[in-house]
Short mmCIF file of C-alpha atoms and ligand atoms in Angstrom, two decimals:
data_model
loop_
_atom_site.label_atom_id
_atom_site.label_comp_id
_atom_site.label_asym_id
_atom_site.label_seq_id
_atom_site.Cartn_x
_atom_site.Cartn_y
_atom_site.Cartn_z
CA MET A 288 22.28 32.77 -7.51
CA ARG A 289 23.68 33.11 -3.91
CA ARG A 290 26.89 34.67 -3.40
CA ARG A 291 29.67 32.47 -2.78
CA ILE A 292 32.34 33.66 0.09
CA VAL A 293 35.41 32.36 1.51
CA ALA A 294 36.53 34.44 4.69
CA GLY A 295 39.53 34.30 6.36
CA ASN A 296 39.56 34.88 10.35
CA TRP A 297 43.33 35.24 11.38
CA LYS A 298 42.10 35.36 15.23
CA MET A 299 45.10 37.08 17.40
CA ASN A 300 47.92 35.85 15.03
CA LYS A 301 51.02 36.96 13.02
CA ASN A 302 53.02 39.97 13.82
CA PHE A 303 53.45 43.46 11.49
CA GLN A 304 55.98 41.54 9.18
CA GLN A 305 54.30 38.26 9.15
CA ALA A 306 51.24 39.59 8.07
CA GLU A 307 52.71 41.67 5.28
CA ASP A 308 54.20 38.52 4.32
CA LEU A 309 51.08 36.77 4.10
CA PHE A 310 48.95 39.48 2.18
CA ASP A 311 51.43 39.60 -0.05
CA GLU A 312 51.34 35.46 -0.82
CA LEU A 313 47.96 35.95 -0.49
CA VAL A 314 47.70 38.50 -3.34
CA ASP A 315 50.15 36.92 -5.67
CA LEU A 316 48.13 33.55 -5.16
CA LEU A 317 44.78 35.82 -6.02
CA LYS A 318 46.09 37.59 -9.04
CA ASN A 319 47.13 34.22 -10.41
CA GLY A 320 44.28 31.62 -9.88
CA GLN A 321 41.62 32.94 -8.03
CA ASN A 322 38.48 31.61 -9.11
CA LYS A 323 35.85 34.40 -9.55
CA ASP A 324 32.68 33.14 -8.83
CA THR A 325 33.97 33.33 -4.91
CA ASP A 326 34.39 36.38 -2.95
CA VAL A 327 36.99 36.49 -0.56
CA ILE A 328 37.06 38.20 2.56
CA VAL A 329 40.47 38.84 5.36
CA CYS A 330 40.20 39.75 8.72
CA PRO A 331 43.18 40.54 10.22
CA PRO A 332 43.58 42.04 13.53
CA SER A 333 42.45 45.63 13.66
CA LEU A 334 46.13 46.64 13.55
CA TYR A 335 46.48 45.36 10.02
CA ILE A 336 43.37 46.89 8.73
CA GLU A 337 45.25 50.03 7.00
CA MET A 338 47.76 47.51 5.26
CA ALA A 339 45.16 44.78 4.43
CA HIS A 340 43.21 47.70 3.21
CA ASP A 341 46.64 49.21 0.82
CA LEU A 342 47.56 45.44 -0.24
CA SER A 343 43.68 44.53 -1.45
CA CYS A 344 43.53 46.33 -4.81
CA ASP A 345 46.08 46.69 -7.56
CA GLU A 346 45.95 50.42 -8.75
CA GLU A 347 47.94 49.80 -11.81
CA ASP A 348 46.40 47.28 -12.87
CA GLY A 349 42.54 48.90 -13.23
CA ASN A 350 41.95 48.84 -9.90
CA GLU A 351 41.43 44.86 -9.53
CA VAL A 352 40.27 44.17 -5.81
CA PHE A 353 41.15 40.81 -4.76
CA TYR A 354 39.73 40.46 -1.54
CA GLY A 355 37.09 42.44 0.91
CA VAL A 356 38.51 43.90 4.17
CA GLY A 357 36.84 42.75 7.38
CA ALA A 358 37.04 43.31 11.34
CA GLN A 359 36.91 40.52 13.42
CA ASN A 360 34.96 42.64 16.44
CA VAL A 361 33.91 46.35 17.01
CA ASN A 362 32.28 47.95 19.72
CA GLU A 363 28.49 48.65 19.84
CA HIS A 364 29.13 52.52 20.79
CA GLU A 365 29.53 55.17 18.21
CA SER A 366 32.32 56.66 20.34
CA GLY A 367 33.25 57.77 24.04
CA ALA A 368 34.78 56.73 26.73
CA TYR A 369 35.76 52.92 26.05
CA THR A 370 39.22 52.34 26.71
CA GLY A 371 40.87 49.93 23.96
CA GLU A 372 37.68 49.67 21.91
CA ILE A 373 36.99 50.37 18.50
CA SER A 374 33.63 51.87 16.75
CA ALA A 375 31.61 50.66 13.45
CA GLY A 376 31.99 54.47 12.45
CA MET A 377 36.00 54.30 12.88
CA LEU A 378 36.12 50.75 10.64
CA ALA A 379 34.37 52.18 7.89
CA SER A 380 36.71 55.24 7.95
CA MET A 381 39.53 52.95 7.24
CA GLY A 382 37.64 50.94 4.52
CA VAL A 383 36.30 48.31 6.41
CA GLU A 384 33.36 46.63 4.93
CA TYR A 385 32.85 43.36 6.77
CA CYS A 386 32.98 42.77 10.46
CA ILE A 387 32.74 39.37 12.37
CA VAL A 388 30.25 39.87 15.53
CA GLY A 389 29.23 37.20 17.79
CA HIS A 390 32.01 34.54 17.38
CA SER A 391 31.96 31.89 19.91
CA GLU A 392 35.58 33.08 21.06
CA ARG A 393 33.73 36.56 21.97
CA ARG A 394 30.63 35.09 23.24
CA ARG A 395 32.62 32.37 25.66
CA TYR A 396 35.60 34.82 26.50
CA TYR A 397 34.22 38.05 26.66
CA GLY A 398 30.63 37.31 27.65
CA GLU A 399 28.94 38.53 24.37
CA THR A 400 25.20 37.97 24.30
CA ASP A 401 22.74 37.70 21.66
CA ALA A 402 21.39 41.27 22.63
CA LEU A 403 24.88 42.72 22.54
CA VAL A 404 25.40 40.64 19.47
CA ALA A 405 22.14 42.60 17.94
CA GLN A 406 23.65 45.91 18.96
CA LYS A 407 26.91 45.56 17.54
CA ILE A 408 24.56 44.54 14.22
CA GLU A 409 22.70 47.69 14.44
CA SER A 410 25.75 50.10 14.53
CA LEU A 411 27.52 48.18 11.86
CA LEU A 412 24.83 48.63 9.23
CA GLN A 413 24.33 52.03 10.43
CA ASN A 414 28.19 52.55 9.28
CA ASP A 415 27.28 50.47 6.08
CA ILE A 416 29.41 47.66 7.35
CA ILE A 417 28.55 43.93 6.54
CA PRO A 418 28.29 42.02 9.69
CA ILE A 419 29.19 37.97 9.41
CA VAL A 420 27.15 36.78 12.08
CA CYS A 421 28.47 33.77 13.56
CA ILE A 422 26.24 31.16 15.38
CA GLY A 423 26.80 27.68 16.68
CA GLU A 424 25.98 25.15 19.42
CA THR A 425 28.63 23.52 21.98
CA LEU A 426 29.19 19.97 22.21
CA GLU A 427 27.30 20.02 25.50
CA GLU A 428 24.11 21.46 23.28
CA ARG A 429 24.46 18.81 20.66
CA GLU A 430 24.64 15.92 22.94
CA SER A 431 21.86 16.48 24.87
CA GLY A 432 20.12 17.22 21.38
CA LYS A 433 19.60 20.91 21.56
CA ALA A 434 21.36 22.56 18.71
CA PHE A 435 18.45 23.55 16.77
CA GLU A 436 16.99 25.11 19.82
CA VAL A 437 19.99 26.70 20.03
CA ILE A 438 20.51 28.12 16.62
CA GLU A 439 16.88 29.44 16.84
CA ARG A 440 17.46 31.44 20.38
CA GLN A 441 20.80 32.96 18.62
CA LEU A 442 18.87 33.96 15.13
CA GLU A 443 15.87 34.79 16.87
CA GLU A 444 17.74 37.38 19.80
CA GLY A 445 20.43 38.37 17.89
CA MET A 446 18.67 39.09 14.20
CA PHE A 447 15.54 38.51 13.87
CA ASN A 448 14.50 42.14 15.15
CA LEU A 449 16.41 43.42 12.04
CA LYS A 450 13.74 44.85 9.19
CA PRO A 451 13.84 42.40 6.05
CA LEU A 452 15.66 45.53 4.07
CA ASP A 453 18.84 45.16 7.00
CA PHE A 454 18.40 41.65 7.37
CA VAL A 455 18.91 40.94 4.02
CA LYS A 456 23.06 42.49 4.06
CA LEU A 457 23.78 40.07 6.79
CA ILE A 458 26.31 36.94 6.22
CA ILE A 459 25.69 34.10 8.45
CA ALA A 460 28.13 31.91 9.57
CA TYR A 461 27.15 28.22 11.51
CA GLU A 462 30.35 27.66 13.71
CA PRO A 463 29.87 24.07 15.58
CA VAL A 464 31.82 25.44 18.75
CA TRP A 465 32.99 22.17 19.13
CA ALA A 466 34.56 21.89 15.59
CA ILE A 467 36.29 25.40 15.99
CA GLY A 468 40.12 25.03 16.69
CA THR A 469 39.92 21.62 17.28
CA GLY A 470 40.53 19.66 14.08
CA LYS A 471 36.99 17.91 14.21
CA THR A 472 35.52 19.08 11.22
CA ALA A 473 31.34 18.54 11.23
CA THR A 474 30.47 16.17 8.57
CA PRO A 475 29.06 17.48 5.52
CA GLU A 476 25.43 16.21 6.62
CA GLN A 477 25.55 17.39 9.80
CA ALA A 478 26.66 20.58 8.47
CA GLN A 479 23.50 20.71 5.96
CA GLU A 480 21.00 19.80 8.30
CA ILE A 481 21.77 22.81 10.33
CA HIS A 482 22.26 25.06 7.10
CA ALA A 483 18.58 23.78 5.76
CA HIS A 484 17.47 24.66 9.42
CA ILE A 485 18.88 27.98 9.43
CA ARG A 486 17.49 28.78 6.11
CA LYS A 487 14.04 27.13 7.17
CA CYS A 488 13.91 29.59 9.89
CA ILE A 489 14.51 32.41 7.84
CA GLN A 490 12.16 31.47 5.70
CA GLU A 491 9.45 31.49 8.03
CA LYS A 492 10.53 34.87 9.67
CA TYR A 493 11.30 36.86 6.20
CA GLY A 494 9.54 34.59 3.50
CA LYS A 495 11.62 32.86 0.50
CA ALA A 496 12.66 35.69 -1.28
CA VAL A 497 14.68 36.75 1.41
CA SER A 498 15.88 33.16 2.66
CA SER A 499 17.02 32.27 -0.83
CA THR A 500 19.62 34.88 -0.78
CA ILE A 501 21.32 34.86 2.68
CA PRO A 502 24.85 33.57 2.34
CA LEU A 503 25.55 30.64 5.04
CA LEU A 504 29.16 29.98 5.64
CA TYR A 505 30.37 26.88 7.40
CA GLY A 506 33.37 27.40 9.93
CA GLY A 507 34.90 25.05 12.10
CA SER A 508 38.51 23.12 11.01
CA CYS A 509 37.24 23.65 7.36
CA ASN A 510 40.43 22.51 5.57
CA PRO A 511 41.54 21.93 1.75
CA LYS A 512 40.52 18.36 2.10
CA THR A 513 37.29 18.77 4.06
CA ALA A 514 36.21 22.08 2.18
CA PRO A 515 35.07 20.54 -1.43
CA GLU A 516 32.73 18.31 0.30
CA LEU A 517 31.11 20.80 2.34
CA PHE A 518 30.95 23.34 -0.18
CA ALA A 519 29.56 21.01 -2.21
CA GLN A 520 25.79 20.78 0.12
CA GLU A 521 23.62 22.85 -0.92
CA ASP A 522 23.09 25.17 1.64
CA ILE A 523 26.31 25.74 2.28
CA ASP A 524 27.50 28.57 0.17
CA GLY A 525 31.34 28.89 1.78
CA GLY A 526 33.10 29.18 4.83
CA LEU A 527 34.62 31.11 7.53
CA ILE A 528 38.11 30.26 8.15
CA GLY A 529 40.67 30.49 11.20
CA GLY A 530 43.32 28.09 11.39
CA ALA A 531 43.92 27.44 7.44
CA SER A 532 43.80 31.15 6.61
CA LEU A 533 47.18 31.56 8.46
CA GLN A 534 48.28 29.48 5.27
CA ALA A 535 48.49 31.29 1.93
CA GLU A 536 48.46 28.14 -0.23
CA ASP A 537 45.81 26.54 2.07
CA PHE A 538 43.52 29.16 2.10
CA MET A 539 43.24 29.72 -1.61
CA LYS A 540 42.85 25.65 -2.10
CA ILE A 541 39.58 26.70 -0.11
CA VAL A 542 38.82 29.37 -2.01
CA ASN A 543 39.02 27.31 -5.21
CA ALA A 544 37.15 24.61 -3.85
P1 PGA C 118 39.22 26.98 12.56
O1 PGA C 118 38.24 28.58 13.18
O2 PGA C 118 38.99 27.12 10.56
O3 PGA C 118 40.39 27.20 12.95
O4 PGA C 118 38.56 26.15 13.49
C1 PGA C 118 37.26 28.71 12.87
C2 PGA C 118 36.30 29.85 13.30
O5 PGA C 118 36.81 30.16 14.52
O6 PGA C 118 36.30 31.14 12.29
#
């Protein structure tokens, strides 16, 4: 069986106190009512990674771990004169286990290309951090019938250079750009169609044993109402949640969907 995963992407939200409050609320809810079949990952702004890590497990209670800690971005270089940047080695040394790569906001506002995504993935894997790689088409690309083509290019150029043993470590998130932060969720059918296509492309490249184990998450205005039907689709193994991850109760409902 594939892993079920719900990851929260806080983006650039919350000050220190608000972040601490949200972690506290989340831990309370996870302690009391988490569906244990689902792995929870939280990706706060980098400044709060140490706090996220400290609060992620209960040392008194047999070291029970409530969520995995993820970063939202990483620099592709190991170290050096890259002012303002953070390397995979630094993230690993702070206990980070996951990192989002290739988010459409990074592609759009910071010019991240598939080639750069490939470099970042490599650097993360070298540091034993699991990349959560985002792919997805814009509205214009969907309307001109190019959704499959875009997805194929992002897979091909961003990930298909990896050896099978590395590729199996990835988590892939399908996030249609037109659904991110817009309140427009893809219908379960639209999402399933693309997820099935992603799995088919992976199968063609790496074989069925690999394609059937890679977790494929859906992201884009996923909320407590839309999550159950989306997550019931055959090829959707969970979600990457933006806006709704900023509210502990909403996020918990999605986790338990
Ligand atoms: P959203 O963001 O849930 O706010 O649409 C999802 C994402 O960008 O990861």
